[in-house]
CSV table of N, CA and C in Angstrom, one decimal:
chain,number,residue,atom,x,y,z
A,28,MET,N,99.2,61.1,59.4
A,28,MET,CA,99.3,61.8,60.6
A,28,MET,C,99.0,60.9,61.7
A,29,SER,N,99.8,60.8,62.7
A,29,SER,CA,99.5,60.0,63.9
A,29,SER,C,99.5,60.9,65.2
A,30,ALA,N,98.7,60.5,66.1
A,30,ALA,CA,98.7,61.2,67.4
A,30,ALA,C,98.9,60.2,68.5
A,31,ASN,N,99.7,60.6,69.5
A,31,ASN,CA,99.9,59.7,70.6
A,31,ASN,C,98.9,60.1,71.7
A,32,VAL,N,98.0,59.1,72.0
A,32,VAL,CA,96.9,59.4,72.9
A,32,VAL,C,97.1,58.7,74.3
A,33,GLU,N,98.3,58.1,74.5
A,33,GLU,CA,98.6,57.5,75.7
A,33,GLU,C,99.2,58.5,76.7
A,34,ARG,N,98.8,58.3,78.0
A,34,ARG,CA,99.3,59.2,79.0
A,34,ARG,C,100.7,58.7,79.5
A,35,PRO,N,101.5,59.6,79.9
A,35,PRO,CA,102.8,59.2,80.5
A,35,PRO,C,102.5,58.5,81.9
A,36,PRO,N,103.4,57.6,82.3
A,36,PRO,CA,103.2,56.8,83.5
A,36,PRO,C,103.0,57.6,84.8
A,37,GLY,N,103.6,58.8,84.9
A,37,GLY,CA,103.4,59.6,86.1
A,37,GLY,C,102.1,60.2,86.2
A,38,ASP,N,101.3,60.4,85.1
A,38,ASP,CA,100.0,61.0,85.2
A,38,ASP,C,98.9,60.1,85.7
A,39,ILE,N,99.2,58.8,85.7
A,39,ILE,CA,98.2,57.8,86.2
A,39,ILE,C,98.1,58.0,87.7
A,40,ALA,N,99.1,58.2,88.4
A,40,ALA,CA,99.1,58.3,89.8
A,40,ALA,C,98.3,59.6,90.2
A,41,ALA,N,98.3,60.6,89.4
A,41,ALA,CA,97.5,61.8,89.7
A,41,ALA,C,96.0,61.5,89.6
A,42,LEU,N,95.6,60.5,88.9
A,42,LEU,CA,94.2,60.3,88.7
A,42,LEU,C,93.6,59.3,89.7
A,43,GLU,N,94.4,58.6,90.5
A,43,GLU,CA,94.0,57.7,91.5
A,43,GLU,C,93.4,58.4,92.7
A,44,ALA,N,92.3,57.9,93.2
A,44,ALA,CA,91.7,58.5,94.4
A,44,ALA,C,92.4,58.0,95.7
A,45,THR,N,92.3,58.8,96.7
A,45,THR,CA,92.8,58.3,98.0
A,45,THR,C,91.8,57.5,98.7
A,46,PRO,N,92.1,56.7,99.8
A,46,PRO,CA,91.1,55.9,100.4
A,46,PRO,C,89.9,56.6,101.0
A,47,GLY,N,89.9,57.8,101.4
A,47,GLY,CA,88.8,58.5,101.9
A,47,GLY,C,87.9,59.2,100.8
A,48,GLY,N,88.4,59.2,99.6
A,48,GLY,CA,87.7,59.9,98.5
A,48,GLY,C,88.1,61.3,98.4
A,49,LEU,N,88.8,61.9,99.4
A,49,LEU,CA,89.2,63.3,99.4
A,49,LEU,C,90.7,63.3,99.5
A,50,ASP,N,91.3,64.2,98.8
A,50,ASP,CA,92.7,64.4,98.9
A,50,ASP,C,93.0,65.5,100.0
A,51,ILE,N,94.1,65.3,100.7
A,51,ILE,CA,94.5,66.2,101.7
A,51,ILE,C,95.3,67.3,101.0
A,52,SER,N,94.8,68.5,101.2
A,52,SER,CA,95.6,69.6,100.6
A,52,SER,C,96.6,70.2,101.6
A,53,GLU,N,97.7,70.5,101.1
A,53,GLU,CA,98.7,71.1,102.0
A,53,GLU,C,98.4,72.6,102.2
A,54,CYS,N,98.4,73.0,103.4
A,54,CYS,CA,98.1,74.4,103.7
A,54,CYS,C,99.4,75.2,104.0
A,55,PRO,N,99.8,76.0,103.1
A,55,PRO,CA,101.0,76.8,103.4
A,55,PRO,C,100.8,77.8,104.5
A,56,GLU,N,101.8,78.1,105.2
A,56,GLU,CA,101.7,79.0,106.4
A,56,GLU,C,101.3,80.4,106.1
A,57,ASN,N,101.6,80.9,104.9
A,57,ASN,CA,101.4,82.3,104.6
A,57,ASN,C,100.1,82.5,103.7
A,58,VAL,N,99.1,81.8,104.0
A,58,VAL,CA,97.8,82.0,103.3
A,58,VAL,C,97.1,83.2,103.9
A,59,LEU,N,96.7,84.1,103.1
A,59,LEU,CA,95.9,85.2,103.5
A,59,LEU,C,94.4,84.9,103.5
A,60,THR,N,93.7,85.3,104.5
A,60,THR,CA,92.3,85.2,104.5
A,60,THR,C,91.7,86.6,104.7
A,61,LEU,N,90.4,86.7,104.6
A,61,LEU,CA,89.7,88.0,104.8
A,61,LEU,C,89.8,88.4,106.3
A,62,GLY,N,89.8,87.5,107.2
A,62,GLY,CA,89.9,87.8,108.6
A,62,GLY,C,91.3,88.3,109.0
A,63,SER,N,92.3,88.0,108.2
A,63,SER,CA,93.7,88.5,108.5
A,63,SER,C,93.9,89.9,108.0
A,64,LEU,N,93.0,90.5,107.2
A,64,LEU,CA,93.2,91.8,106.6
A,64,LEU,C,92.7,92.9,107.6
A,65,PRO,N,93.4,94.0,107.7
A,65,PRO,CA,93.0,95.0,108.7
A,65,PRO,C,91.8,95.8,108.2
A,66,VAL,N,91.1,96.5,109.1
A,66,VAL,CA,90.1,97.4,108.6
A,66,VAL,C,90.6,98.5,107.8
A,67,GLY,N,90.0,98.8,106.7
A,67,GLY,CA,90.5,99.8,105.7
A,67,GLY,C,91.3,99.2,104.6
A,68,ALA,N,91.6,97.9,104.6
A,68,ALA,CA,92.3,97.3,103.5
A,68,ALA,C,91.5,97.3,102.3
A,69,ARG,N,92.1,97.5,101.1
A,69,ARG,CA,91.4,97.5,99.9
A,69,ARG,C,91.7,96.2,99.1
A,70,ILE,N,90.6,95.7,98.5
A,70,ILE,CA,90.7,94.4,97.7
A,70,ILE,C,89.9,94.6,96.5
A,71,ILE,N,90.0,93.7,95.6
A,71,ILE,CA,89.2,93.6,94.4
A,71,ILE,C,88.3,92.4,94.5
A,72,LEU,N,87.0,92.6,94.3
A,72,LEU,CA,86.0,91.5,94.6
A,72,LEU,C,85.3,91.2,93.3
A,73,ARG,N,85.1,89.9,93.0
A,73,ARG,CA,84.4,89.5,91.8
A,73,ARG,C,82.9,89.4,92.1
A,74,CYS,N,82.1,90.2,91.4
A,74,CYS,CA,80.7,90.2,91.6
A,74,CYS,C,80.0,89.9,90.3
A,75,ARG,N,79.4,88.7,90.2
A,75,ARG,CA,78.8,88.2,89.0
A,75,ARG,C,79.8,88.3,87.8
A,76,LYS,N,79.7,89.2,86.9
A,76,LYS,CA,80.5,89.2,85.7
A,76,LYS,C,81.6,90.3,85.7
A,77,ASP,N,81.6,91.1,86.8
A,77,ASP,CA,82.7,92.2,86.8
A,77,ASP,C,83.4,92.2,88.1
A,78,TRP,N,84.5,92.9,88.1
A,78,TRP,CA,85.4,93.1,89.2
A,78,TRP,C,85.1,94.4,89.9
A,79,ARG,N,84.9,94.5,91.2
A,79,ARG,CA,84.7,95.7,91.9
A,79,ARG,C,85.6,95.9,93.0
A,80,ASP,N,85.9,97.2,93.3
A,80,ASP,CA,86.8,97.5,94.4
A,80,ASP,C,86.0,97.5,95.7
A,81,ALA,N,86.6,97.0,96.8
A,81,ALA,CA,86.0,96.8,98.1
A,81,ALA,C,86.9,97.2,99.2
A,82,THR,N,86.4,97.6,100.3
A,82,THR,CA,87.2,98.0,101.5
A,82,THR,C,86.7,97.2,102.7
A,83,VAL,N,87.6,96.7,103.5
A,83,VAL,CA,87.2,96.0,104.7
A,83,VAL,C,86.7,97.0,105.7
A,84,SER,N,85.4,97.0,106.0
A,84,SER,CA,84.8,98.0,106.9
A,84,SER,C,84.7,97.5,108.3
A,85,THR,N,84.3,96.3,108.6
A,85,THR,CA,84.3,95.8,110.0
A,85,THR,C,84.8,94.3,110.0
A,86,VAL,N,85.4,94.0,111.1
A,86,VAL,CA,85.8,92.6,111.3
A,86,VAL,C,85.3,92.1,112.7
A,87,SER,N,84.5,91.1,112.6
A,87,SER,CA,84.0,90.5,113.9
A,87,SER,C,84.3,89.0,113.9
A,88,LEU,N,83.9,88.3,115.0
A,88,LEU,CA,84.2,86.9,115.0
A,88,LEU,C,83.3,86.1,114.0
A,89,GLU,N,82.1,86.6,113.8
A,89,GLU,CA,81.1,85.9,112.9
A,89,GLU,C,81.3,86.2,111.4
A,90,ALA,N,81.7,87.4,111.1
A,90,ALA,CA,81.7,87.8,109.7
A,90,ALA,C,82.6,89.0,109.4
A,91,ILE,N,83.0,89.1,108.2
A,91,ILE,CA,83.8,90.3,107.7
A,91,ILE,C,82.8,91.1,106.8
A,92,THR,N,82.7,92.4,107.0
A,92,THR,CA,81.9,93.2,106.2
A,92,THR,C,82.7,94.0,105.3
A,93,LEU,N,82.4,93.9,104.0
A,93,LEU,CA,83.1,94.7,102.9
A,93,LEU,C,82.2,95.8,102.4
A,94,SER,N,82.7,96.9,102.2
A,94,SER,CA,82.0,98.0,101.5
A,94,SER,C,82.4,98.0,100.1
A,95,VAL,N,81.5,97.7,99.2
A,95,VAL,CA,81.8,97.5,97.8
A,95,VAL,C,81.2,98.7,96.9
A,96,GLY,N,82.0,99.2,96.0
A,96,GLY,CA,81.6,100.2,95.1
A,96,GLY,C,81.0,99.7,93.9
A,97,SER,N,79.8,100.2,93.6
A,97,SER,CA,79.1,99.7,92.4
A,97,SER,C,79.4,100.5,91.2
A,98,ALA,N,79.0,100.0,90.0
A,98,ALA,CA,79.3,100.7,88.8
A,98,ALA,C,78.6,102.1,88.6
A,99,SER,N,77.5,102.2,89.3
A,99,SER,CA,76.7,103.5,89.2
A,99,SER,C,77.2,104.5,90.2
A,100,GLY,N,78.2,104.2,91.0
A,100,GLY,CA,78.8,105.1,92.0
A,100,GLY,C,78.3,104.9,93.4
A,101,HIS,N,77.3,104.1,93.6
A,101,HIS,CA,76.8,103.9,95.0
A,101,HIS,C,77.7,102.8,95.6
A,102,THR,N,77.5,102.7,96.9
A,102,THR,CA,78.2,101.6,97.7
A,102,THR,C,77.2,100.7,98.3
A,103,TYR,N,77.6,99.4,98.5
A,103,TYR,CA,76.7,98.5,99.3
A,103,TYR,C,77.6,97.6,100.1
A,104,ARG,N,77.1,96.9,101.1
A,104,ARG,CA,77.8,96.1,102.0
A,104,ARG,C,77.6,94.6,101.7
A,105,VAL,N,78.7,93.9,101.9
A,105,VAL,CA,78.7,92.4,101.7
A,105,VAL,C,79.3,91.8,102.9
A,106,ARG,N,78.6,90.8,103.4
A,106,ARG,CA,79.2,90.1,104.6
A,106,ARG,C,79.7,88.7,104.1
A,107,ARG,N,80.9,88.4,104.5
A,107,ARG,CA,81.5,87.1,104.2
A,107,ARG,C,81.9,86.4,105.4
């Protein structure tokens, strides 16, 4: 049994670093952020090991406040 452990020539270019050490990522125009969501929008938020439903409650210049439903039925607020 033999295994080919060599990389194809095109993959080597993907491993090379750019002169600044950081790659420039292309930002598509239709990227959604929390700031672009209206008040009352519902999202799913990852909290530790589980997923919880959240609602955008306030939007300000400094932060977005989400109202998150916990597993016990209570709600709490998260600022992002």
